[in-house]
């Protein structure tokens, strides 16, 4: 375990080095960004992290602000704050390699946000059950985090626990602690958002969805809107792609990364290829 000072925040970081010597130059850097409230870097530690490292990639995982073992300031939870944290973390680590940024759920919004704010820093975005942070995203986040009885997120958690009282409730208790101790629920819906046309996203994007998730409806739109984009929709799967289809997801992501790592994508970034689903 290591903590890195980023501004006024102590960020908990874990790294996995590429297995074996690099075949051609330094190994590619893969940054794994977890989801909101009930998540932490632990969700990657025994799943995608080892899969990437074993295939010759350097892996960086970290806990978001307010989550896991990273500091929990009372305020400062707009999307741009999370993006600035990741940007600052890469600076603090002295990383100058453009990163392949993998984001699960809310982590995907951070990946898109960094790609828009620092296109020089992001080689590609891999979004697992996520969507770009546009106006409709902010509206959904507001619906999920605020409102009667705490919003849809709280209601869904209560229903989930009621259906099976033997479930491990600790992650949801921790989520409640975050909501009680911070302005996260008020801040995220007020985040700065991207233009709906996604013109600021110029790197390749690989998006993975569960067919039974409401987010899957955007797969064709992303492929049509973004120049370099591939979308995969997994049948008979809801939002919990990373948890329930771990091995399949890892294989998909590793294969896509290996196909794109050595492509000189930046030279043709202004002549985008047609997206495929």
XYZ file of C-alpha atoms in Angstrom:
277
model
C 0.000 0.000 0.000
C 1.185 3.520 -0.803
C -0.266 6.975 -0.393
C 0.689 9.782 -2.742
C 0.117 13.435 -1.941
C -1.932 15.111 -4.676
C -2.656 18.724 -3.781
C -4.307 18.565 -0.363
C -5.345 14.927 -0.803
C -3.599 11.702 0.222
C -4.414 9.212 -2.541
C -4.184 5.469 -1.935
C -2.397 3.817 -4.857
C -1.574 0.253 -5.867
C 0.592 -0.704 -8.826
C 1.262 -3.927 -10.693
C 4.304 -4.073 -12.938
C 4.294 -5.720 -16.333
C 5.338 -9.356 -16.210
C 8.582 -9.939 -18.087
C 10.732 -7.465 -20.001
C 9.008 -5.198 -22.543
C 9.192 -6.456 -26.096
C 9.558 -3.033 -27.695
C 10.207 0.002 -25.504
C 8.546 0.723 -22.168
C 5.367 -1.194 -21.332
C 2.065 0.589 -21.866
C 0.388 2.182 -18.850
C -3.155 1.124 -17.921
C -5.016 3.157 -15.283
C -8.026 1.530 -13.617
C -10.711 3.854 -12.229
C -13.415 2.367 -10.017
C -17.065 3.295 -9.564
C -18.950 5.417 -7.070
C -19.850 4.892 -3.393
C -19.804 1.101 -2.969
C -16.588 0.590 -4.926
C -12.827 0.911 -4.462
C -9.622 -0.144 -6.195
C -10.117 -3.585 -4.611
C -12.614 -4.422 -7.368
C -9.703 -4.403 -9.821
C -6.990 -5.916 -7.645
C -8.033 -9.531 -8.199
C -9.750 -9.101 -11.563
C -8.520 -6.856 -14.366
C -5.273 -5.753 -12.729
C -3.471 -9.125 -12.881
C -4.858 -9.838 -16.367
C -3.253 -6.681 -17.762
C 0.033 -7.097 -15.878
C 0.391 -10.673 -17.084
C 0.104 -9.426 -20.670
C 2.986 -6.977 -20.322
C 1.233 -3.799 -19.166
C 1.995 -1.564 -16.179
C -1.143 -1.193 -14.058
C -2.065 1.735 -11.816
C -5.060 1.534 -9.472
C -6.176 4.133 -6.937
C -9.050 4.947 -4.593
C -11.142 7.942 -5.592
C -11.439 10.882 -3.211
C -13.731 9.988 -0.343
C -13.438 6.263 -1.091
C -11.365 3.406 0.256
C -8.145 4.576 1.885
C -7.922 7.901 0.071
C -8.673 11.059 2.043
C -12.267 12.191 2.454
C -12.608 15.976 2.239
C -16.023 17.356 3.156
C -16.447 19.142 -0.187
C -15.088 19.077 -3.725
C -16.879 16.211 -5.465
C -17.707 17.561 -8.895
C -16.535 15.445 -11.806
C -13.820 17.964 -12.599
C -12.399 17.427 -9.095
C -12.096 13.691 -9.727
C -10.495 14.402 -13.120
C -8.020 16.837 -11.553
C -7.121 14.217 -8.940
C -6.189 11.692 -11.624
C -4.282 14.290 -13.630
C -2.415 15.365 -10.502
C -1.715 11.774 -9.482
C -0.044 11.044 -12.811
C 2.035 14.209 -12.371
C 3.000 13.221 -8.820
C 4.104 9.798 -10.062
C 6.167 11.370 -12.840
C 4.193 9.522 -15.507
C 4.649 10.921 -18.994
C 3.311 7.886 -20.854
C -0.140 8.460 -22.375
C -2.399 6.102 -20.453
C -5.092 3.653 -21.442
C -7.751 4.657 -18.902
C -10.269 1.984 -17.907
C -13.333 3.213 -16.043
C -16.134 1.174 -14.509
C -19.505 2.964 -14.144
C -18.728 6.437 -12.693
C -15.066 5.709 -13.346
C -15.841 5.790 -17.061
C -17.113 9.358 -16.728
C -13.760 10.268 -15.148
C -11.917 8.564 -18.007
C -13.932 10.508 -20.591
C -13.399 13.704 -18.590
C -9.622 13.286 -18.516
C -9.558 12.468 -22.234
C -11.380 15.737 -22.939
C -9.331 17.871 -20.544
C -5.923 16.324 -21.273
C -5.958 14.622 -24.679
C -2.165 14.428 -24.550
C -2.402 12.267 -21.444
C -4.949 9.659 -22.601
C -4.107 7.085 -25.236
C -7.533 5.436 -25.110
C -10.686 5.190 -23.000
C -12.232 1.874 -22.027
C -15.666 2.394 -20.485
C -17.410 -0.479 -18.704
C -21.136 0.152 -18.197
C -20.554 3.868 -18.337
C -21.501 6.904 -20.366
C -19.823 10.174 -21.271
C -20.521 13.024 -18.823
C -22.937 15.036 -20.954
C -26.032 16.932 -19.803
C -28.245 13.826 -19.689
C -25.628 12.088 -17.524
C -25.738 14.922 -14.982
C -29.536 14.714 -14.905
C -29.379 10.968 -14.224
C -26.836 11.504 -11.476
C -29.095 14.100 -9.866
C -32.006 11.682 -9.998
C -29.898 8.937 -8.480
C -28.260 10.910 -5.683
C -30.829 13.442 -4.524
C -34.559 13.741 -4.078
C -37.100 11.952 -1.945
C -35.524 9.485 0.518
C -32.080 10.175 -0.904
C -32.763 9.453 -4.553
C -32.885 6.316 -6.665
C -29.470 5.040 -5.579
C -30.516 4.856 -1.926
C -33.878 3.288 -2.798
C -32.225 0.624 -4.948
C -29.779 -0.229 -2.179
C -32.594 -0.616 0.343
C -34.507 -2.885 -2.044
C -31.386 -4.912 -2.791
C -30.739 -5.520 0.913
C -34.397 -6.268 1.674
C -34.462 -9.020 -0.959
C -31.565 -10.787 0.744
C -30.844 -9.648 4.327
C -27.836 -11.988 4.466
C -25.961 -9.945 1.887
C -22.832 -8.141 3.002
C -24.183 -4.699 3.832
C -20.815 -3.178 4.748
C -20.144 -1.575 1.310
C -23.528 0.119 1.498
C -22.905 1.280 5.033
C -19.653 2.830 3.838
C -21.525 4.449 0.964
C -23.942 5.952 3.457
C -21.003 7.311 5.441
C -19.664 9.048 2.327
C -23.039 10.584 1.553
C -23.491 11.736 5.154
C -20.005 13.204 5.546
C -19.556 14.949 2.202
C -21.296 17.112 -0.394
C -20.911 14.394 -3.056
C -24.635 14.031 -3.765
C -25.004 17.779 -4.316
C -21.733 18.258 -6.188
C -21.820 15.575 -8.871
C -25.042 16.751 -10.577
C -23.473 20.243 -10.781
C -20.393 18.994 -12.593
C -19.065 20.615 -15.728
C -20.278 18.448 -18.629
C -19.116 17.746 -22.159
C -20.863 18.852 -25.305
C -23.352 16.232 -26.498
C -21.410 15.908 -29.753
C -18.364 14.645 -27.817
C -16.018 16.623 -30.023
C -13.465 16.765 -27.193
C -13.086 12.966 -27.143
C -10.493 12.332 -29.837
C -8.867 9.123 -28.667
C -10.069 5.566 -29.382
C -12.901 4.330 -27.168
C -13.929 0.786 -26.298
C -17.308 0.562 -24.542
C -18.716 -2.570 -22.906
C -22.360 -2.835 -21.815
C -24.751 -5.393 -20.392
C -27.700 -5.947 -22.720
C -30.181 -5.704 -19.840
C -28.769 -2.375 -18.639
C -30.407 0.887 -19.660
C -26.955 2.146 -20.669
C -26.755 -0.353 -23.539
C -29.056 1.884 -25.590
C -26.171 4.290 -26.183
C -23.903 1.716 -27.869
C -24.899 2.596 -31.434
C -24.841 6.325 -30.672
C -21.280 6.154 -29.359
C -20.114 4.167 -32.366
C -21.712 6.700 -34.721
C -20.582 9.804 -32.821
C -17.014 8.926 -31.913
C -14.548 8.409 -34.716
C -12.579 5.573 -33.150
C -15.065 3.540 -31.162
C -16.058 -0.052 -30.710
C -19.016 -1.097 -28.538
C -19.703 -4.598 -27.235
C -23.029 -5.564 -25.657
C -22.985 -8.694 -23.501
C -26.258 -10.681 -23.666
C -28.219 -11.583 -20.526
C -26.254 -9.115 -18.428
C -27.191 -6.102 -16.320
C -25.053 -3.296 -14.927
C -22.658 -5.477 -12.881
C -20.521 -6.481 -15.850
C -17.191 -6.314 -14.032
C -18.401 -8.457 -11.116
C -20.508 -11.026 -12.951
C -18.569 -11.382 -16.224
C -15.038 -10.761 -14.960
C -13.130 -13.258 -17.088
C -15.012 -12.450 -20.281
C -14.558 -8.725 -19.702
C -10.840 -9.135 -19.046
C -10.394 -11.112 -22.267
C -12.283 -8.527 -24.303
C -10.306 -5.624 -22.861
C -6.887 -7.268 -23.137
C -7.551 -8.257 -26.753
C -8.688 -4.744 -27.658
C -5.724 -3.136 -25.912
C -3.217 -5.427 -27.591
C -4.743 -4.538 -30.954
C -4.488 -0.811 -30.233
C -1.306 -0.394 -28.195
C 1.022 -0.181 -31.155
C -1.335 1.604 -33.553
C -0.145 5.082 -34.431
C -3.614 6.469 -33.779
C -2.606 10.067 -33.191
C -1.391 10.611 -36.746
C -4.862 9.959 -38.200
C -6.958 11.331 -35.372
C -8.529 13.959 -37.635
C -9.618 11.380 -40.201
C -11.688 9.120 -37.964
C -12.586 5.594 -38.897
C -16.149 4.392 -38.820
C -17.171 3.005 -35.437
C -18.232 -0.623 -35.217
C -20.432 -2.420 -32.778
